[in-house]
CSV table of C-alpha atoms in Angstrom, one decimal:
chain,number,residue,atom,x,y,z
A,1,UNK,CA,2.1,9.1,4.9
A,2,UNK,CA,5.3,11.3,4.6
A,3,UNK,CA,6.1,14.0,7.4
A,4,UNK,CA,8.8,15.9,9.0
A,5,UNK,CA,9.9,15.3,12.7
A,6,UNK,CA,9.6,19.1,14.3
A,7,UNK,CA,11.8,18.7,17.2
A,8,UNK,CA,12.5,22.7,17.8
A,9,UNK,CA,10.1,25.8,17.2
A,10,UNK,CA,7.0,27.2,18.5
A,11,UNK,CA,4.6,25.1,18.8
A,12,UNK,CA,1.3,26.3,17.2
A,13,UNK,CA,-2.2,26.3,19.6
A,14,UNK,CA,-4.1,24.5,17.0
A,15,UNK,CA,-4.1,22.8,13.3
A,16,UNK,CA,-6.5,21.6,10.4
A,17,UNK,CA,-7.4,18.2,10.5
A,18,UNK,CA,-10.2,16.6,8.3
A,19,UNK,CA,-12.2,14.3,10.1
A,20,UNK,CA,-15.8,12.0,10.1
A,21,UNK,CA,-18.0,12.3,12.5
A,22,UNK,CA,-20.0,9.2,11.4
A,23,UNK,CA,-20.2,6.3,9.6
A,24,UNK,CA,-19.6,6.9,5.9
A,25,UNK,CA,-20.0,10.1,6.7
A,26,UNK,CA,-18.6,13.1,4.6
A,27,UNK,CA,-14.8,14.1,5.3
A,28,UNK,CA,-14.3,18.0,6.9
A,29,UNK,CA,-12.1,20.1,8.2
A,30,UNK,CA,-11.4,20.7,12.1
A,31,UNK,CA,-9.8,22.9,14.1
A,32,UNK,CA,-7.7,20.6,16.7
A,33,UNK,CA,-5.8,21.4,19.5
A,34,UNK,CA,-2.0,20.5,19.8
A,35,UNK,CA,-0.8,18.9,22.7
A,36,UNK,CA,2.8,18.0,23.5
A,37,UNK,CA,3.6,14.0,23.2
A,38,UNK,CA,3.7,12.2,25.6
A,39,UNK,CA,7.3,9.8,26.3
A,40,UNK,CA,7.7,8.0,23.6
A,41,UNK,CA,5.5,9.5,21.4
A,42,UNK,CA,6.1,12.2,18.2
A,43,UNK,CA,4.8,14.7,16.5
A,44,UNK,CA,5.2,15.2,13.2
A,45,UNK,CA,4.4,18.4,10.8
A,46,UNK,CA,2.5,16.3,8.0
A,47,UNK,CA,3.8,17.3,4.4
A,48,UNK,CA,2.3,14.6,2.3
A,49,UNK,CA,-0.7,12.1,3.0
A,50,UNK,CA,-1.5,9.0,0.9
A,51,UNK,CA,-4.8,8.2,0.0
A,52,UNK,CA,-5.8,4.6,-0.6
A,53,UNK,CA,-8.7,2.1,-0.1
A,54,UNK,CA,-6.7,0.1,2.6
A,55,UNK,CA,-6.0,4.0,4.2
A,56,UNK,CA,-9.7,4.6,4.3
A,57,UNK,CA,-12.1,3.8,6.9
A,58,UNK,CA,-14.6,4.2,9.3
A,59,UNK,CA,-13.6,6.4,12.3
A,60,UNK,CA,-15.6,8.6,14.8
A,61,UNK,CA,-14.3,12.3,15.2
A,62,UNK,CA,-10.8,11.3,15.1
A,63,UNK,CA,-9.9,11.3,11.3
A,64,UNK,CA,-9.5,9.0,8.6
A,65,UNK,CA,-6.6,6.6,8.5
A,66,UNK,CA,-3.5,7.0,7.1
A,67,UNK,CA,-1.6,3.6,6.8
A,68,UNK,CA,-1.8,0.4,8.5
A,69,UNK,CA,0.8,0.0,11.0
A,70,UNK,CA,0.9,2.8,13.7
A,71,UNK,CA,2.9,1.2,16.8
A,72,UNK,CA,2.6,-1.9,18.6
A,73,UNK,CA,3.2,-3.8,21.9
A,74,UNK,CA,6.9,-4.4,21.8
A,75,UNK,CA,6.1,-7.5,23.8
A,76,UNK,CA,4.3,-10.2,22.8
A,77,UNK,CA,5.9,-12.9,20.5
A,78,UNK,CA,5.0,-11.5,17.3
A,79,UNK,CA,7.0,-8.0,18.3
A,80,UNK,CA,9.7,-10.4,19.7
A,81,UNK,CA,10.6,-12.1,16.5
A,82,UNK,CA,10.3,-8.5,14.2
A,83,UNK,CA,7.0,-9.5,13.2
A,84,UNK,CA,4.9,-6.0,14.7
A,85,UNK,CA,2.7,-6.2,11.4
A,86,UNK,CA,0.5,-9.6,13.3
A,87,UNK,CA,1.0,-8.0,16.5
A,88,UNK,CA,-2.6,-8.5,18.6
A,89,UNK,CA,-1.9,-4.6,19.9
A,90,UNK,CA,-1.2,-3.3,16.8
A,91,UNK,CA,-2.1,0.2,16.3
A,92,UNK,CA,-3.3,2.1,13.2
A,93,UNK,CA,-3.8,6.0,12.7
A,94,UNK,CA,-7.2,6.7,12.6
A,95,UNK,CA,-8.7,4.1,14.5
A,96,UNK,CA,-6.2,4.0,17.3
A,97,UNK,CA,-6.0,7.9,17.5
A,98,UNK,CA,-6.7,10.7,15.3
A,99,UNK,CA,-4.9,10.0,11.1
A,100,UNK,CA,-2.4,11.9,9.6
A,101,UNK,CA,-5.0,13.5,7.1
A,102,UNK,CA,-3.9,16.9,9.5
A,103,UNK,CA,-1.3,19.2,9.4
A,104,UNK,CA,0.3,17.6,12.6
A,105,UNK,CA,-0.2,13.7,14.1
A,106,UNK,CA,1.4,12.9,16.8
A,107,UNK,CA,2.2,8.8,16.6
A,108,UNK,CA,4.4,6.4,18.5
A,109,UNK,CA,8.0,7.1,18.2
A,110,UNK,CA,8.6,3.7,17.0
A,111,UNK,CA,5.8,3.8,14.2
A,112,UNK,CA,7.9,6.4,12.1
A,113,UNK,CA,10.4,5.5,9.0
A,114,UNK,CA,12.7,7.6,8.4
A,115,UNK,CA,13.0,8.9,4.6
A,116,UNK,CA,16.2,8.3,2.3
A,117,UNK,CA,17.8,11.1,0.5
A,118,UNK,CA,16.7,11.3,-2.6
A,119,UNK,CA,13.5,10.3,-2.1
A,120,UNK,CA,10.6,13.2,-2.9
A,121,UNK,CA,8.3,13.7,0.5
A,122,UNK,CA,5.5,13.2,-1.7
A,123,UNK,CA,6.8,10.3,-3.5
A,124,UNK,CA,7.5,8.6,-0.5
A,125,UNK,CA,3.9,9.1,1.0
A,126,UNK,CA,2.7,5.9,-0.4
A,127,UNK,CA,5.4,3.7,0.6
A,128,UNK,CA,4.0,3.5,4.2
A,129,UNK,CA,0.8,1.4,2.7
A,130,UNK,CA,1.3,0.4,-1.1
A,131,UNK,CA,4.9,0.6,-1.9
A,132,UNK,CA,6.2,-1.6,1.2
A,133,UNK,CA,3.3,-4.0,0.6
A,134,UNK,CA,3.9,-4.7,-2.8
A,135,UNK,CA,7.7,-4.5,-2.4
A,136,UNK,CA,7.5,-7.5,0.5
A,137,UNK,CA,4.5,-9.4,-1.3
A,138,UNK,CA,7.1,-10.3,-4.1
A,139,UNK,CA,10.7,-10.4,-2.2
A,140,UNK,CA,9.6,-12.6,0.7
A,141,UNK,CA,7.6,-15.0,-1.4
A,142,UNK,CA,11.0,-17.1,-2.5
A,143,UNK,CA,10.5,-17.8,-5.9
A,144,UNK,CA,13.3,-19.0,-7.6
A,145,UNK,CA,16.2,-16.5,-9.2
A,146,UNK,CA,14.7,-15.1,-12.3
A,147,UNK,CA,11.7,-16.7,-12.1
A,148,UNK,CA,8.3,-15.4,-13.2
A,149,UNK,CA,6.0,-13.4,-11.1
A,150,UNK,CA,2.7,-11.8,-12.6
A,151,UNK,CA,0.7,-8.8,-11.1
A,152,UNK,CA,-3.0,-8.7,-11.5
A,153,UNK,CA,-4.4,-5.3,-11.4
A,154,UNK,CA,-1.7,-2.5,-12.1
A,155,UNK,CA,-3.7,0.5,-10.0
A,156,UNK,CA,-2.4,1.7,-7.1
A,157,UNK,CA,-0.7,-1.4,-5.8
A,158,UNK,CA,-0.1,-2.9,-8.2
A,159,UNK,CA,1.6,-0.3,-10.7
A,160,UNK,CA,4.3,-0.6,-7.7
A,161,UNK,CA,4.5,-4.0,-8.0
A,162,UNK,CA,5.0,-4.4,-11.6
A,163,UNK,CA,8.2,-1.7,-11.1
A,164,UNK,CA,9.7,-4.0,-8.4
A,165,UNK,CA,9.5,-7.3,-9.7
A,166,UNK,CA,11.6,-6.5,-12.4
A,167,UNK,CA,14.2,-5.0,-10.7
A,168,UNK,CA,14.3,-7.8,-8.1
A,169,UNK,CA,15.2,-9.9,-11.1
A,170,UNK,CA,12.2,-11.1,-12.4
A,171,UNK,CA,10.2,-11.7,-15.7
A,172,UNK,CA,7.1,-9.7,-14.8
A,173,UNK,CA,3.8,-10.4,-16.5
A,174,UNK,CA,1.1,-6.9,-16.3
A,175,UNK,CA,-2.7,-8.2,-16.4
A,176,UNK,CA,-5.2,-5.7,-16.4
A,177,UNK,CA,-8.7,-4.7,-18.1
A,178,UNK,CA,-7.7,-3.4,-21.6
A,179,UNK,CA,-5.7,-2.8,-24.6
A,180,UNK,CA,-5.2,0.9,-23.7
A,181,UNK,CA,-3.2,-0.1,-20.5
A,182,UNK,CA,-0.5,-2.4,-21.9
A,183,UNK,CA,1.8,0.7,-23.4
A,184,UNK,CA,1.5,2.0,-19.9
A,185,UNK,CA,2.7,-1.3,-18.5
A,186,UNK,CA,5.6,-1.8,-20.0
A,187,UNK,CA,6.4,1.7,-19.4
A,188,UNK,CA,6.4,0.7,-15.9
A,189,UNK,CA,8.8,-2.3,-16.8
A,190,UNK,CA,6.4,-5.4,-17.5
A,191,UNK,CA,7.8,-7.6,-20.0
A,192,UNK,CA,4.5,-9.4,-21.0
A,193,UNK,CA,0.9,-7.6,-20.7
A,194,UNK,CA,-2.1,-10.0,-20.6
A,195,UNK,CA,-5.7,-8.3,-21.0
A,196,UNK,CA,-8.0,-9.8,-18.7
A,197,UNK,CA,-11.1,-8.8,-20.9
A,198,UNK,CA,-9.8,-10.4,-24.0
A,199,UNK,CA,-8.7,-13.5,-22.0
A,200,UNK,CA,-8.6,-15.6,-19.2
A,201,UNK,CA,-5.4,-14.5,-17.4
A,202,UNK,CA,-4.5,-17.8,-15.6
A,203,UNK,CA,-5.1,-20.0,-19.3
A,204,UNK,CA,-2.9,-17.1,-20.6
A,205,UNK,CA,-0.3,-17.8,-18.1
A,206,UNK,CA,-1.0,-21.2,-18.3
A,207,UNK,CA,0.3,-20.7,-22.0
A,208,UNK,CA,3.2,-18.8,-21.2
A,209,UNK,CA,4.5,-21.6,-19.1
A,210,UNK,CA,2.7,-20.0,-15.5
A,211,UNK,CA,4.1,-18.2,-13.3
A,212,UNK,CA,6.0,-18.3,-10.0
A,213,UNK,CA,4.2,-15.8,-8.5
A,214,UNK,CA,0.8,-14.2,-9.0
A,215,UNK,CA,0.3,-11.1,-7.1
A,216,UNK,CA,-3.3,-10.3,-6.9
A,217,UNK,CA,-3.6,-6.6,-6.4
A,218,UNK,CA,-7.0,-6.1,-7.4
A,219,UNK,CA,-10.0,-5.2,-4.8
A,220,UNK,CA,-12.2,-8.1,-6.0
A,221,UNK,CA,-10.9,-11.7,-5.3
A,222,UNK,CA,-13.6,-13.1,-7.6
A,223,UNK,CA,-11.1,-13.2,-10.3
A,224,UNK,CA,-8.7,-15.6,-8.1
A,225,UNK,CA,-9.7,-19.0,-8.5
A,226,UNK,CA,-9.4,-18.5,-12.5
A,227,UNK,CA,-5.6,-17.2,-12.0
A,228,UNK,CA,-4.8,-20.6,-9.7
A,229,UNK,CA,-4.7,-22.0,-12.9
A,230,UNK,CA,-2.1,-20.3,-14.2
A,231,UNK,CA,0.7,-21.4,-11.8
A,232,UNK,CA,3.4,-22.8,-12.7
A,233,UNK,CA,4.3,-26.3,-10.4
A,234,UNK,CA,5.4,-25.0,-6.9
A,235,UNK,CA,3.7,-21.7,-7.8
A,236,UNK,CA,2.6,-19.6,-4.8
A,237,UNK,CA,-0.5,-17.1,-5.5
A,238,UNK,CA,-0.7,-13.9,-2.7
A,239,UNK,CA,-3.6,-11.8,-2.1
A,240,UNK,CA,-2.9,-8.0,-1.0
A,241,UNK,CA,-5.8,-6.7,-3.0
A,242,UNK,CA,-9.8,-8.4,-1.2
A,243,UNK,CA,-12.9,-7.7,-0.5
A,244,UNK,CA,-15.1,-9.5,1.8
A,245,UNK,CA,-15.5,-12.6,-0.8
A,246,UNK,CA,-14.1,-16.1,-0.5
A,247,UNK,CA,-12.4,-18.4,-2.7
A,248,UNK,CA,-13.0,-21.9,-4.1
A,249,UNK,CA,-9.9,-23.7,-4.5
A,250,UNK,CA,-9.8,-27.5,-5.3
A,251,UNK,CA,-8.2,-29.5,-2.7
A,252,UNK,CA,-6.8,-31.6,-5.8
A,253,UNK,CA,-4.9,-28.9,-7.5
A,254,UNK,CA,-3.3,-27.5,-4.8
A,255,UNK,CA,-2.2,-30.7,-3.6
A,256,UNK,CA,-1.1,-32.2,-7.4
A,257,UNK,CA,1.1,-28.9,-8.2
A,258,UNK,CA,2.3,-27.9,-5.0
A,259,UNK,CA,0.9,-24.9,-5.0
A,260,UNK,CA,0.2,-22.2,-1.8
A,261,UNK,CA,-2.2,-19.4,-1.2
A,262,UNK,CA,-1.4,-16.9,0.9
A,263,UNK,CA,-2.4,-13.3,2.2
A,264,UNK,CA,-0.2,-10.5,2.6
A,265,UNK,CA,-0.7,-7.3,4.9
A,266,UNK,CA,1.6,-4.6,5.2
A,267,UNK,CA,5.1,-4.2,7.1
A,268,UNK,CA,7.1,-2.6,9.8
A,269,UNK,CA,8.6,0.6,10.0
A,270,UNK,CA,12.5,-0.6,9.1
A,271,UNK,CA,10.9,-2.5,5.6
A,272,UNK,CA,9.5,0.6,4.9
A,273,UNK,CA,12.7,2.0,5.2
A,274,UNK,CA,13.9,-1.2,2.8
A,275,UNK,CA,11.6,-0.1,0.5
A,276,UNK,CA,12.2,3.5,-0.2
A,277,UNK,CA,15.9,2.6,0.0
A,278,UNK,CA,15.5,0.1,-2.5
A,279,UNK,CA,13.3,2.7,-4.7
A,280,UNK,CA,16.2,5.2,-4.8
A,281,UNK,CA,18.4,2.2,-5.7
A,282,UNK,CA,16.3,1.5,-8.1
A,283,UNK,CA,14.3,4.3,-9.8
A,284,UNK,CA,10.7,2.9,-8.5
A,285,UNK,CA,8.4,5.8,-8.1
A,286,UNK,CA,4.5,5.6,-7.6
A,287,UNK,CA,2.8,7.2,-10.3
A,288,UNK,CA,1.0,10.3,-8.3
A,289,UNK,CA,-2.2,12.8,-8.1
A,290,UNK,CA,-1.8,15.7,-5.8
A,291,UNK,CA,-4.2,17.4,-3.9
A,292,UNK,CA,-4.6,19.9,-1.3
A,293,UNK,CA,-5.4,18.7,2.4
A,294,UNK,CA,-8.9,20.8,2.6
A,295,UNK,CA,-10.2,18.6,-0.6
A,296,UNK,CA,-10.0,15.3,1.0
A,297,UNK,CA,-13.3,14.5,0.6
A,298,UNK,CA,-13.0,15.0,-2.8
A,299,UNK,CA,-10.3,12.6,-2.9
A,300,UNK,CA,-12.4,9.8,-1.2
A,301,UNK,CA,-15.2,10.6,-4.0
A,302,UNK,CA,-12.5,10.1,-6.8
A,303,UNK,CA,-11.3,6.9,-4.9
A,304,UNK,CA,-14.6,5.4,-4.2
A,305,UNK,CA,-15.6,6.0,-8.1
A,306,UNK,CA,-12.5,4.8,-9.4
A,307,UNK,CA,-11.1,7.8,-10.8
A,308,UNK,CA,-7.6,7.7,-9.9
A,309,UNK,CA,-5.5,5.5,-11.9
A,310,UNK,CA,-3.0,5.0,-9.4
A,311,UNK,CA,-2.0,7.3,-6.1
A,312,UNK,CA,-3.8,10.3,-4.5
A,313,UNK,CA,-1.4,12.5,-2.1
A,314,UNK,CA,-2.5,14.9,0.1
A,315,UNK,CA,-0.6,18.0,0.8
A,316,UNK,CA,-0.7,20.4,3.7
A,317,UNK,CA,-2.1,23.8,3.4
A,318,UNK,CA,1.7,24.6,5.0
A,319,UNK,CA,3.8,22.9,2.2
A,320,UNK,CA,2.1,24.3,0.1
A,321,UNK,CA,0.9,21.0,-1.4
């Protein structure tokens, strides 16, 4: 989510927010009254929304979510160490209090990241969810310098992730469905594209000599115990992309090649900040579909049927998005 801190000005009575009132139930518009914050909390004049299956879920008259991490405790050990992401109290917009699919949210003070110059509102949107996960999945897993780090799936996570690896320094390896996607995938600055529907990715890893990292970005983790095989000794596979399967993973393999599976989540506010700073650095963008606030349910339609190819934004009736 990207937004602007209004900290002078008349405060309106009331704004549109689109909410679900049940389970599954279709997306709408509401009126919703505006309340001054309480200490330590914001509120923000929404410009630009991301939409994204980890942003959607299930929430009762308060408003879909918006990203994962929306505050936390600030005492346990987790917050202690910098680690809010694992924090028991965590909060997330939507579920803890009403999204930021609205023209105003009002959040904790320390949930917001505050956005570089030089980075477009609406560009930035997805860096709260997608960019900053796929930015940490690869620069915290400490591969080796130049080493080799593939990304399964190139949608919405992972088109990010095929744009950071190489400008972290790595050789980066783009498997998807399809022919039609590998122009598109070096475009984004993979060196290697594998088609997963002409192939088995990890035996065409396996070929290239495997890889240091495997970032599986994809929603379905059936795919993952054929890409274990395509690590290279000491190879590390992390899921950021699941569903609510499992995985079958030989005891022997792991143990003969050193290898480690691992799940990744999001991040806090300041490596969000890291990774919009680094994007400007660096030229990453996410690849982007706008759409207007009032057509959200729309956008969950598109999502759910796979339409988009990579990020749906929101925009407020009051940009002008």
């Amino acid at each position: 989510m990207s937004s602007v801190v209004e900290t002078e000005g008349t405060m309106p009575d009331s704004d549109m927010t689109m909410v679900v009132t049940e389970p599954r139930g279709p997306v709408h518009p509401e009126a919703a009254e505006i309340v001054s914050p309480q200490a330590g909390w914001v509120r923000v004049s929404v410009v630009a929304s991301g939409v994204c299956n980890a942003d959607i879920g299930t929430a009762a008259a308060t408003g879909e979510n918006t990203g994962w991490f929306g505050g936390s405790c600030g005492r346990c050990p987790h917050c202690r160490t910098g680690d809010v992401v694992h924090c028991a109290e965590r909060k997330i917009p939507g579920r803890s209090y009403p999204g930021g699919w609205a023209q105003n949210i009002t959040v904790p003070a320390g949930a917001l990241a505050r956005i570089p110059d030089g980075l477009d509102l609406f560009d930035a949107a997805p860096f709260g969810c997608a960019g900053v996960t796929a930015f940490n999945a690869i620069r915290k897993a400490g591969i080796r310098a130049g080493g080799r780090v593939a990304v399964f799936g190139i949608g919405g996570l992972g088109h990010l992730a095929v744009q950071f690896a190489p400008a972290l320094g790595y050789e980066t390896v783009a498997i998807a469905r399809g022919g039609d996607r590998e122009q598109r995938a070096r475009d984004l600055g993979a060196h290697e594209y594998i088609d997963s529907a002409a192939q088995a990715p990890g035996a065409a890893l396996k070929e290239l000599g495997g890889a240091d990292l495997i970032v599986h970005t994809a929603s379905s983790t059936a795919p993952a115990d054929e890409l274990l095989t395509g690590l290279a000794a000491h190879g590390q596979l992390t899921l950021v992309g699941v569903d609510a399967g499992s995985l079958t993973v030989p005891a022997v393999r792991l143990v003969m090649n050193g290898h480690t599976l691992t799940g990744h989540l999001t991040a806090s506010p300041r490596e969000t900040e890291e990774a919009m700073a680094f994007a400007v650095t660096t030229g990453v963008r996410p690849v982007i579909e706008r759409m207007p606030l009032e057509q959200a349910g729309e956008a969950v339609t598109r999502l759910r049927s796979g339409a988009p190819r990579f990020r749906i934004v929101l925009g407020t009736a009051v940009s002008g998005g």
